[in-house]
XYZ file of C-alpha atoms in Angstrom:
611
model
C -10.996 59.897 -28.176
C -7.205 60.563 -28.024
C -6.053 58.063 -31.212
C -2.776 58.513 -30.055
C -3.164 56.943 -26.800
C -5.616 53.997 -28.983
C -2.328 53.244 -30.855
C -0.212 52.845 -27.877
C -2.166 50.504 -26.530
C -2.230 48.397 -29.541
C 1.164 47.902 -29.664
C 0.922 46.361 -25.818
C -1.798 44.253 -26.623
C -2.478 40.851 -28.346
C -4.087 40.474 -31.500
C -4.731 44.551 -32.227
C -6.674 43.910 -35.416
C -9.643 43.518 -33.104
C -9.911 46.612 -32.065
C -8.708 48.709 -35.685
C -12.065 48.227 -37.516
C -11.777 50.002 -41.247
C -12.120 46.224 -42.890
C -13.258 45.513 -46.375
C -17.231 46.808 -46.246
C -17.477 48.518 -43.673
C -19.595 51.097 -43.687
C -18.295 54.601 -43.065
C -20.456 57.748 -42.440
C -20.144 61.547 -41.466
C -21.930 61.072 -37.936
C -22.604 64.853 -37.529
C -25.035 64.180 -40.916
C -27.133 61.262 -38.858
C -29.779 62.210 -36.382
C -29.525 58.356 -35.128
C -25.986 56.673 -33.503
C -26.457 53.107 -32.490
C -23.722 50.685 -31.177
C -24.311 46.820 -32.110
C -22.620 45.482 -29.212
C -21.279 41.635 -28.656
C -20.509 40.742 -25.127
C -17.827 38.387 -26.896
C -14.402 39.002 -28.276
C -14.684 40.318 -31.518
C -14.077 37.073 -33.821
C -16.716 35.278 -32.067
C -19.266 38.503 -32.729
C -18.178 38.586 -36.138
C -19.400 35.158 -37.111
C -22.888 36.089 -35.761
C -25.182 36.130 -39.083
C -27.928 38.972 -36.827
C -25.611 41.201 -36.767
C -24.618 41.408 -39.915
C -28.258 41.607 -41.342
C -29.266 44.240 -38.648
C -25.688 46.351 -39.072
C -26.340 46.588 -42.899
C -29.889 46.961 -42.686
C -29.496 49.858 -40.170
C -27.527 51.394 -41.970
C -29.605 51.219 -45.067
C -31.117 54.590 -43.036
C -30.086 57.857 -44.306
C -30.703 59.098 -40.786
C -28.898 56.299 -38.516
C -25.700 55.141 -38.263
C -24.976 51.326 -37.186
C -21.142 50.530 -35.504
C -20.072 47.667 -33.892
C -18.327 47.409 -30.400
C -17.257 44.103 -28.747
C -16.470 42.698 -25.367
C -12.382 43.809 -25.836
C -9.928 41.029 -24.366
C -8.688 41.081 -20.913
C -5.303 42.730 -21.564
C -6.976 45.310 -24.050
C -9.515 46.121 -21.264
C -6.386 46.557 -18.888
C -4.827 49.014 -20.719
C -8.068 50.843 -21.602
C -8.551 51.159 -17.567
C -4.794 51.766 -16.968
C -5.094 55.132 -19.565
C -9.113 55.926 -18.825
C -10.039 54.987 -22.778
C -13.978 54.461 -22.948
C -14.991 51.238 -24.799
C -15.696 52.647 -28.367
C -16.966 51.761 -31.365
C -14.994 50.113 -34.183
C -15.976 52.817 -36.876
C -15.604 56.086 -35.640
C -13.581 55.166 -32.476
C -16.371 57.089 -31.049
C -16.692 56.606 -27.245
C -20.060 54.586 -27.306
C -21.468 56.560 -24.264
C -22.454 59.176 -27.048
C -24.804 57.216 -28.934
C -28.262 57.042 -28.676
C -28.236 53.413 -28.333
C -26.151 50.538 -26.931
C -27.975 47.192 -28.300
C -26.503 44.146 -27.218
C -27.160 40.906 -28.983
C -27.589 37.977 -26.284
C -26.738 34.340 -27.425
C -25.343 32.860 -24.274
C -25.730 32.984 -20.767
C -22.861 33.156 -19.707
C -21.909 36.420 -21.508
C -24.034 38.600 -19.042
C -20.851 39.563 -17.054
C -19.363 40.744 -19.936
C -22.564 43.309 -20.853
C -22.183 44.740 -17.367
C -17.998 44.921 -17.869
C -19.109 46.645 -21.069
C -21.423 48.916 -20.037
C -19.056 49.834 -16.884
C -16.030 50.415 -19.476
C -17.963 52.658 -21.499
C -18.957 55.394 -18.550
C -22.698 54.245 -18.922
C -24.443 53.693 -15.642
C -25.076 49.994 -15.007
C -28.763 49.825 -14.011
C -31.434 51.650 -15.932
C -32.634 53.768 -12.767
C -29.260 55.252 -12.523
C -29.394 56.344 -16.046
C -29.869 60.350 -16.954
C -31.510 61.208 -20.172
C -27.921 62.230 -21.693
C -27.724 58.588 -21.573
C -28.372 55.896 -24.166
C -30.757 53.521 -23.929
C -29.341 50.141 -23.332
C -31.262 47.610 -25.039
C -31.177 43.781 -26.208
C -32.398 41.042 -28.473
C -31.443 37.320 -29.062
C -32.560 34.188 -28.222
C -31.454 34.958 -24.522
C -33.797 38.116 -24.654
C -36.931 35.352 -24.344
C -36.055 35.614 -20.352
C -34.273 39.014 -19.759
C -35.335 38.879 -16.564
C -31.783 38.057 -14.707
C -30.360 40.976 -16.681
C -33.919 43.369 -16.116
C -32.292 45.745 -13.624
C -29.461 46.819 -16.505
C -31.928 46.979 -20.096
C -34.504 49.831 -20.861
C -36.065 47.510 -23.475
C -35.998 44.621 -24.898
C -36.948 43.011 -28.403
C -38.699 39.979 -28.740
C -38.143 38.104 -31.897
C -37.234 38.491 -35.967
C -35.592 42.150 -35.447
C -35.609 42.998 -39.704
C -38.979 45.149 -38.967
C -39.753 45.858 -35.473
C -36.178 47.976 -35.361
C -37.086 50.118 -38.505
C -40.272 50.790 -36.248
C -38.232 51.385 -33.526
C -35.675 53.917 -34.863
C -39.059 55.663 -36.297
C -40.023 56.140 -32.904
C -37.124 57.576 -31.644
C -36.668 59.927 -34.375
C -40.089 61.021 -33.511
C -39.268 61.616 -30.058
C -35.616 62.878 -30.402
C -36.931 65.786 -32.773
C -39.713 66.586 -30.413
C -37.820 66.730 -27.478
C -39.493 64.611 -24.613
C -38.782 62.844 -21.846
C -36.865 59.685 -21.579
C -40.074 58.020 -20.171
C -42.204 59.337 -22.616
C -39.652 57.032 -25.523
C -40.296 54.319 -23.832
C -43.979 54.333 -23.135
C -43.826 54.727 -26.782
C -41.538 51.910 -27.587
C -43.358 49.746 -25.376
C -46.598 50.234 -27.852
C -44.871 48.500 -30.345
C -45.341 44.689 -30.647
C -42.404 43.009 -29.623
C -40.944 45.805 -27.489
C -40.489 44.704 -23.896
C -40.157 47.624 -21.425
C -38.909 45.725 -17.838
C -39.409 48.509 -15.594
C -43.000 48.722 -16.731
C -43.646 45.331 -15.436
C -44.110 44.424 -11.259
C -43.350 40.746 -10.178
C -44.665 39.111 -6.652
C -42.956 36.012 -5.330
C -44.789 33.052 -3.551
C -43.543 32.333 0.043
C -41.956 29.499 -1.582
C -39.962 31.705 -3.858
C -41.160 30.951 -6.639
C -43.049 33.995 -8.763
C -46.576 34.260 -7.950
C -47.540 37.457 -10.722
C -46.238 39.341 -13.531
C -48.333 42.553 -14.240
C -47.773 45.902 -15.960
C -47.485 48.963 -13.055
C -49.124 51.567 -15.438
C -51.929 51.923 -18.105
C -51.722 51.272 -21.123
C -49.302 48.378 -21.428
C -49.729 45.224 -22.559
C -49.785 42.348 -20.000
C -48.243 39.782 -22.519
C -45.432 40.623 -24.937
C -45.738 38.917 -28.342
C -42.677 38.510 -30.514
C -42.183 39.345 -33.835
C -42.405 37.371 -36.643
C -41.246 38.358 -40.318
C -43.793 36.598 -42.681
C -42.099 36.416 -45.906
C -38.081 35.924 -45.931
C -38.134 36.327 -49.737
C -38.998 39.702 -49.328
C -37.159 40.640 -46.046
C -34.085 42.456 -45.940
C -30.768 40.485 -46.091
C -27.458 42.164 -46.857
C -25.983 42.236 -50.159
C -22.457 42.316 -48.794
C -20.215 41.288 -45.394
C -17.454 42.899 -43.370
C -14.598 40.989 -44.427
C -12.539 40.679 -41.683
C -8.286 41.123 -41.506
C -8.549 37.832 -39.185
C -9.606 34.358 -38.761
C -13.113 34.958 -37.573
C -14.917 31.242 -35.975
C -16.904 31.185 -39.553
C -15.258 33.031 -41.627
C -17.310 32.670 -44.564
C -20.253 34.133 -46.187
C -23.595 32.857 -44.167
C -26.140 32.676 -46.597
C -29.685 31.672 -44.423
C -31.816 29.449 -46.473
C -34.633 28.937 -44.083
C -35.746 30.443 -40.781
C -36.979 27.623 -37.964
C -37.684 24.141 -37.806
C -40.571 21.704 -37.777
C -38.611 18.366 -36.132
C -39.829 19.467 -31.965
C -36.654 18.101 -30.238
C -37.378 18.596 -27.033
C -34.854 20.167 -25.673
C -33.923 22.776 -28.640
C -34.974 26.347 -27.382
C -34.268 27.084 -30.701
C -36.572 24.845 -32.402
C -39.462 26.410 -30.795
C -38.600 30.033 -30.542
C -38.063 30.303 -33.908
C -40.854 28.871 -35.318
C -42.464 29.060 -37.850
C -40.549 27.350 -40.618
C -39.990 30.389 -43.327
C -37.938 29.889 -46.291
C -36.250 31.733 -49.070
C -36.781 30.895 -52.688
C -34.141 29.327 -55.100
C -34.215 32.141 -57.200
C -33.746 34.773 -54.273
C -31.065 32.598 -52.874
C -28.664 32.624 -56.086
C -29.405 36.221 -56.139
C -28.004 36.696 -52.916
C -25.176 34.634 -53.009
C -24.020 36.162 -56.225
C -23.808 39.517 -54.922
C -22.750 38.444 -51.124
C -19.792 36.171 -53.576
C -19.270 39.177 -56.150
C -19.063 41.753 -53.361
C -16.928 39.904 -50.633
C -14.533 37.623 -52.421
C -14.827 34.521 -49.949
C -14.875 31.569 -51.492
C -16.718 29.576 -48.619
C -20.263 29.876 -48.525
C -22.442 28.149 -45.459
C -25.977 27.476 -46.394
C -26.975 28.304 -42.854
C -30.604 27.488 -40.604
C -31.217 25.557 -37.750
C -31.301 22.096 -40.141
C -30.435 22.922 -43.665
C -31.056 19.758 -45.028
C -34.665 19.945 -44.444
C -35.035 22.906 -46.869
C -37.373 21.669 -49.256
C -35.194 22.858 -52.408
C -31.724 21.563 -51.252
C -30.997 19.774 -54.023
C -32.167 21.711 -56.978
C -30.341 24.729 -54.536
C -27.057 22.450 -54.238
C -26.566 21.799 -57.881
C -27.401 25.582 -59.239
C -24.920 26.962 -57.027
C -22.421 24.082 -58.100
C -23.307 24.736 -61.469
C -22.728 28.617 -61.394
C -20.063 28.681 -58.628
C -17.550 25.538 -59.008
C -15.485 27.025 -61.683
C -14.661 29.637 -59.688
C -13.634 27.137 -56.987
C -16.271 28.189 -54.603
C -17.125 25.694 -51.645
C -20.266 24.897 -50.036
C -20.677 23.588 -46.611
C -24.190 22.577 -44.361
C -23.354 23.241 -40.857
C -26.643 21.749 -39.499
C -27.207 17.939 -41.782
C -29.555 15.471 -39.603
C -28.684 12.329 -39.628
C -31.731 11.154 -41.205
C -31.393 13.167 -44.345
C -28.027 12.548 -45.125
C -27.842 12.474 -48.763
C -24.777 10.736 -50.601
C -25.420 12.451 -53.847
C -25.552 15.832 -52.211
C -22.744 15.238 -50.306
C -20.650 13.848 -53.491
C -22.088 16.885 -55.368
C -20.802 19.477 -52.721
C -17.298 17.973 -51.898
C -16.770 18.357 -55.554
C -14.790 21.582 -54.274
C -13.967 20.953 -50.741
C -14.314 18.660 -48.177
C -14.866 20.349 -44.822
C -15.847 17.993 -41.164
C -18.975 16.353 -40.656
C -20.194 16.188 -37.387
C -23.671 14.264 -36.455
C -25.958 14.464 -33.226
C -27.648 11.342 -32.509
C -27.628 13.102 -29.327
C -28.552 10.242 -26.777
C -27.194 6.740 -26.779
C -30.046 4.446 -27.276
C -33.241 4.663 -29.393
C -35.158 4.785 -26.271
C -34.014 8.027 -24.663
C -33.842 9.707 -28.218
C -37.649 8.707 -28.755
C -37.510 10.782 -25.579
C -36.174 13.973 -26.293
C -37.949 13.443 -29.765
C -35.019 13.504 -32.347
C -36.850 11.060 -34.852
C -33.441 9.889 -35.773
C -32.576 5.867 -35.906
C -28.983 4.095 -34.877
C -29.589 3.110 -38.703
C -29.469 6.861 -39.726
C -26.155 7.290 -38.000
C -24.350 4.042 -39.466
C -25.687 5.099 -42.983
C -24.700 8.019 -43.157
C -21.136 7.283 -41.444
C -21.001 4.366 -43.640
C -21.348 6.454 -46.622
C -18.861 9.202 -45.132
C -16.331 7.094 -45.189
C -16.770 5.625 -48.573
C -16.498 9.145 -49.459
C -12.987 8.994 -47.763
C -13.735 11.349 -44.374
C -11.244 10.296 -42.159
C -12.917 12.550 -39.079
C -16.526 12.578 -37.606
C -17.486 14.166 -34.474
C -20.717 12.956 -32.849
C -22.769 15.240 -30.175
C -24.466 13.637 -27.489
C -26.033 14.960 -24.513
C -25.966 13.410 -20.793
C -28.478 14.396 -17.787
C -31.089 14.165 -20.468
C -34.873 13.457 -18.853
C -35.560 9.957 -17.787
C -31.552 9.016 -18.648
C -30.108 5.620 -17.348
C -26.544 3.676 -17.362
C -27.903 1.787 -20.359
C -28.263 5.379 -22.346
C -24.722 6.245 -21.445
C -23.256 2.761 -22.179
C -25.320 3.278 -25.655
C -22.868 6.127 -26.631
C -19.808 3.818 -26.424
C -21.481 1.005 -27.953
C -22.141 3.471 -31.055
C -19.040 5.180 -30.974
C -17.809 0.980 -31.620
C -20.321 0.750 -34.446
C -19.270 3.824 -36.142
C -15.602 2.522 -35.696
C -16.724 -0.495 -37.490
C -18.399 1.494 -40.170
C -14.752 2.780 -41.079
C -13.533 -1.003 -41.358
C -16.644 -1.973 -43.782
C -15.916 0.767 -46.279
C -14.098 -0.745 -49.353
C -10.422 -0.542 -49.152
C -8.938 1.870 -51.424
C -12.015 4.201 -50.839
C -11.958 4.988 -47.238
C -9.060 7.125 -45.903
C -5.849 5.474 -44.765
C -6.715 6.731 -41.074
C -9.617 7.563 -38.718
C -10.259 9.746 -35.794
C -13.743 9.578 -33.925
C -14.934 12.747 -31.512
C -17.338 11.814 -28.842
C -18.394 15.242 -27.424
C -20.512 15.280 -24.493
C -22.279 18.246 -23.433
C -24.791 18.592 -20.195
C -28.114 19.037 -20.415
C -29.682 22.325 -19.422
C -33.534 22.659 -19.684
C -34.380 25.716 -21.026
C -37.547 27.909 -20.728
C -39.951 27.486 -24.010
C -39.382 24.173 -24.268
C -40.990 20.892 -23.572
C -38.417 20.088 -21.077
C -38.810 23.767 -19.103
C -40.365 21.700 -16.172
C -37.609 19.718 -15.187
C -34.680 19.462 -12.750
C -30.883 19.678 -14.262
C -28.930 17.148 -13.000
C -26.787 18.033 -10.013
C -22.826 18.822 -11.206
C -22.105 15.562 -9.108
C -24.102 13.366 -10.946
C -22.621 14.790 -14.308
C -19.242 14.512 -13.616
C -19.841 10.809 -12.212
C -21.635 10.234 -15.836
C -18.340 11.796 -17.468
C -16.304 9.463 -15.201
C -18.365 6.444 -16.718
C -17.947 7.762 -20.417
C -14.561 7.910 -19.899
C -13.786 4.645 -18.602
C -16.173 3.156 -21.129
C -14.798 5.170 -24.504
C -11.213 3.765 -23.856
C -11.222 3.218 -27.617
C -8.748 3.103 -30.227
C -9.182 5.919 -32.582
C -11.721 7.040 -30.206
C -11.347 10.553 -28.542
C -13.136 12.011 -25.769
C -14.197 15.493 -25.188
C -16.759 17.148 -22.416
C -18.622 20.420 -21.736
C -18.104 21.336 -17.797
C -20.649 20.638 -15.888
C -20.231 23.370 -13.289
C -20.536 25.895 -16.482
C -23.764 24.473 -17.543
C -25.372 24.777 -13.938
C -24.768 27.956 -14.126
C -26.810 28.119 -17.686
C -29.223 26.491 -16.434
C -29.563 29.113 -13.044
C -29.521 32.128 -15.630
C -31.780 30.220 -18.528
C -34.672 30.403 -16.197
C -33.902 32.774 -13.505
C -36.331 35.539 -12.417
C -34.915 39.227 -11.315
C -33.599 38.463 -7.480
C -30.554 37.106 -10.132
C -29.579 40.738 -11.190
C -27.534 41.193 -7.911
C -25.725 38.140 -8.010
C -24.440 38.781 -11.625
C -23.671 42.669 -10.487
C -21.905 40.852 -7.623
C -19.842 38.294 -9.717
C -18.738 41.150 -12.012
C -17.770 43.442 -9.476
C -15.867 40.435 -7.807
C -14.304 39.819 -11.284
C -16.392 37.044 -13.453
C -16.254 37.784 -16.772
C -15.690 35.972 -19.882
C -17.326 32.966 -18.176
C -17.400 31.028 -21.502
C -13.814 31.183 -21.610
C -12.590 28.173 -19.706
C -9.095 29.941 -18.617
C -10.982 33.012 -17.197
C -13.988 30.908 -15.644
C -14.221 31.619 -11.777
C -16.709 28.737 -10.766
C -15.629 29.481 -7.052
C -16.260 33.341 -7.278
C -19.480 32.643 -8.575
C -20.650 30.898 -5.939
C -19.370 33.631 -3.303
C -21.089 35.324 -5.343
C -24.862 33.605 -4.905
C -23.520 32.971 -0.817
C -23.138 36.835 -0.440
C -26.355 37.770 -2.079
C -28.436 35.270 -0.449
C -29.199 33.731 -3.341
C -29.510 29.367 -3.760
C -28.462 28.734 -7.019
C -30.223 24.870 -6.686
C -33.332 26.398 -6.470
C -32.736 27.375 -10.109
C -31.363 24.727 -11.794
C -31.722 21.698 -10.114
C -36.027 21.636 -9.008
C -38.594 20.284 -10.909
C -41.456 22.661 -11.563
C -45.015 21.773 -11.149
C -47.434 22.288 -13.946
C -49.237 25.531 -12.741
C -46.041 27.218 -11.684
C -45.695 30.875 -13.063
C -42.474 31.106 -14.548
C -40.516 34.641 -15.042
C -40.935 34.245 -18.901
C -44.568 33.359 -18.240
C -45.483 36.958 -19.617
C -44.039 36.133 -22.783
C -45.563 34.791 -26.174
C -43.135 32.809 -28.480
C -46.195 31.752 -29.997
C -46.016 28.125 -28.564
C -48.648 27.579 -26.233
C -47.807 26.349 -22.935
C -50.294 23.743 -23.279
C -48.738 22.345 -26.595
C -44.874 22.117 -24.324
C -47.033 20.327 -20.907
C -48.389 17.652 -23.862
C -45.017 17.519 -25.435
C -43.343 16.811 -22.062
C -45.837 14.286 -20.866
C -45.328 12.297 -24.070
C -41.794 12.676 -23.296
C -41.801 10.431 -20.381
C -43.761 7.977 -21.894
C -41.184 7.513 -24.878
C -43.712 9.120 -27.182
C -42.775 10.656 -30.497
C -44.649 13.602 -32.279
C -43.149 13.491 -36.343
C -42.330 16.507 -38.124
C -45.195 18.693 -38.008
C -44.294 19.295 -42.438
C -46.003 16.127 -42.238
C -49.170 16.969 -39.817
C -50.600 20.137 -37.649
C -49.964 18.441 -34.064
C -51.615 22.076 -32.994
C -48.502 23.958 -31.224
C -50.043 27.265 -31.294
C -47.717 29.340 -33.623
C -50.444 29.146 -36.389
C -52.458 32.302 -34.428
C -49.549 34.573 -35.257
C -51.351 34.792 -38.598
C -51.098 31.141 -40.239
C -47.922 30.916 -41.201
C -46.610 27.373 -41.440
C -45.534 25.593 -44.673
């Protein structure tokens, strides 16, 4: 690359530190000594891939390897990406500046649907061929992980694998392979029939899928011998001894969490039903106390930050939190280092663990009850009370917080006026929480968030069966909400609706979706998370010009037998254990925290692992 022309550029453009790399910890290396290149790409903009705690375990842990060479490129902004076009600069890597066209691997980390426009825009910008057929073997192989990897199959025409699940081993295994085959000098068919013998490798193009007359996918089968007709993820057993970096990139810029992320415990027992997350990451795997204040006095020692998020999909059910809490205010406070629990439930909001950690700092508290009555959140199964929430904003503002946000969720399965009117009625309670907290210890004023998001089922869970909403029965619910939250103190935010149809197409789409995203990029969707550069009416040229019904996606309710795309694919949750889940759903049925009892979800035959 002509550095010359790079620094041009980044006079023209806004916020250049995105695109200079050489921050505190990065790693440098000589890559003629590496037999390995990979790029760790982000279809974000770089201060939203920085905050992403995978890829700063797989960046270090890659390049842990003598003989590989982990750099980071991200999605660059749309005046960067102009001037890169304007003066024919390949998208490069933040390390070496390298041109990422020349490494043997692109891997792109998917967290959101609505970044698949940007992979293609970043694949495009680099010089690499969009779709793996049009691929040469000079090329590099374009692969993905993430939770959105569980159904790659809008995005299967433009990967040449996929990896399913906890990525700490299966990509040591995988670079092993393709050392193998790189010295030896085969085909680029040959490293992927040999990828796709690893467990949790995921090799699209291996795989053949028939469609019903309805539409709707009738089969999923491998096209060749010897692969696997179900894909397994990968599960790392022990987190105690699994890698986890000893240091961070510190970044020149405000990152979204800029702060050392210090993961206590990997997945989550409570089976809310619409949390992907809670499912595909089960089992519940957590790291000692000991291990822990290892880590965070050399990630503390070795970074500077003085911000440390004790981060997992519900920190406060980590068995040790408390003895955990007070070592690391014991070790840590006098050098004024704060604490903060992104992820408290409601139900487990502890005063003397909040007094103990605000001893340094006091950062927001947000809650998610969720739903607005007790009924619909017996529903979705968050085993939370309307007492939790007025507790534990009760004792919040004794403790003199002066903001809370509270999450809720509308479209949510079996949802009625009375649910929606609930939200109001507790954003009134909460209100009066503030007034009932002794003067003199509650702050002298008070702001309440209500954010809304819609609800988008999502394959692997419970609620994978049924029909989103349409976007004109969200935005009449908004409507509602906003008439009814015309409260003092009282704000009012929302997710848009027509965004999270279009989650909800892509979250269980099947491979006919591949040319409408191609389409919608080439028409010029990209950044669709970014509500300034969202094109809701190109997108839906988009599905008009490619034949595609984007309803048939989003808004129908499956039947129980239906084959879905992901169907080949084995989070380890049985299908069976979701159906039963669902079916108690619409009865108003709760299933408790499976710490307590086995309720038999299936993850136990990936080798017994459950605490």
């Amino acid at each position: 690359m002509d550095k010359s022309v790079l620094d041009e550029i980044l006079r023209q453009v806004s916020k250049p530190v995105r695109y200079m790399g050489n921050e505190y910890n990065m790693v440098e290396k000589d890559p003629s000594k590496v037999l390995i290149r990979f790029a760790f790409a982000f279809p974000d903009v770089y201060e939203v891939g920085m905050s992403h705690l995978g890829m700063k375990i797989l960046y270090h842990l890659m390049n842990k390897r003598e003989d590989t060479y982990c750099e980071r490129v991200f999605a660059p902004w749309v005046d960067m990406e102009q001037k890169m076009r304007e003066k024919r600069l390949p998208l490069f890597a933040l390390e070496t500046k390298d041109p990422i066209a020349m490494f043997d691997f692109v891997g792109f980390t998917l967290q959101y649907e609505m970044c698949y426009t940007n992979v293609i825009n970043m694949l495009d910008l680099a010089g690499i061929p969009l779709r793996w057929w049009e691929r040469e073997e000079h090329h590099p192989f374009v692969i993905a992980g993430g939770p959105c990897a569980y159904n790659i199959e809008p995005l299967a025409d433009f990967f040449d694998l996929v990896v399913m699940g906890d990525g700490e081993e299966v990509i040591n295994e995988l670079l092993d392979v393709y050392r193998q085959w790189k010295m030896q000098g085969g085909r680029r068919q040959d490293f992927l029939m040999a990828a796709a013998g690893i467990p949790g490798v995921y090799v699209p193009r291996f795989y053949d899928v028939e469609y019903n007359p309805d539409g709707t996918v009738c089969s999923i089968k491998p096209n060749r011998e010897g692969i696997s007709p179900i894909i397994r993820k990968r599960v790392v057993r022990d987190l105690d001894k699994a890698y986890y970096p000893e240091t961070m990139i510190v970044p020149y810029m405000d990152i979204v969490h800029d702060r050392i992320m210090l993961e206590v415990f990997r997945g989550c027992t409570r089976g809310c039903r619409f949390c992907q997350a809670g499912i595909i990451y089960r089992p519940v795997r957590e790291r000692s106390v000991p291990r822990l204040m290892e880590l965070a006095e050399k990630l503390i020692s070795n970074t500077g930050y003085e911000e440390l998020s004790l981060s997992s999909l519900s920190t406060s059910d980590y068995s040790d939190l408390e003895k955990l809490v007070k070592q690391l205010m014991k070790r840590f406070a006098s050098q004024k280092v704060s604490f903060s629990l992104p992820s408290l439930r409601l139900d487990s909001f502890s005063r003397e663990l909040i007094e103990e950690m605000i001893k340094v700092r006091k950062a927001g508290l947000t809650f998610a009850p969720e739903a607005g009555t007790q009924r619909l959140r017996d529903v979705i199964n968050k085993g939370v009370t309307e007492n939790d929430l007025l507790n534990s904003a009760r004792q919040a503002f004794e403790l003199g917080w002066d903001t809370v946000k509270l999450y809720f969720m509308i479209g949510l399965p079996t949802e009625t006026r009375e649910d929606l009117k609930g939200i109001a009625e507790l954003a009134k309670k909460v209100k009066q929480c503030y007034f009932d907290a002794t003067l003199g210890q509650r702050a002298h004023r008070l702001r309440i968030t209500i954010s809304v998001a819609s609800f988008v089922p999502k394959p692997f869970t419970p609620f994978q069966w049924v029909a989103q909403d349409t976007i004109e029965d969200l935005n009449d619910k908004i409507d509602f909400l906003k008439d009814k939250l015309r409260i003092k103190s009282v704000e009012f935010d929302w997710h848009d609706p027509r965004l999270s149809f279009l989650e909800a197409v892509f979250a269980r789409g099947d491979r006919r979706l591949g040319k409408v995203l191609l389409k919608a990029w080439e028409m010029g969707c990209k950044f669709d998370g970014w509500a300034e550069l969202f094109k809701y009416d190109t997108w839906l040229k988009a599905f008009e010009e490619t034949g595609i019904d984007p309803e048939f996606y989003a808004n129908r309710v499956r039947n129980k037998e239906e084959v879905f795309p992901w169907s080949h694919i084995d989070v380890g949750v049985t299908p069976s254990f979701l159906w039963r889940e669902y079916q108690k759903a619409l009865k108003g049925e709760l299933t408790p925290d499976c710490r307590v009892r086995c309720w038999g979800c299936g993850i136990t035959r990936l080798g017994g692992l459950c605490q």
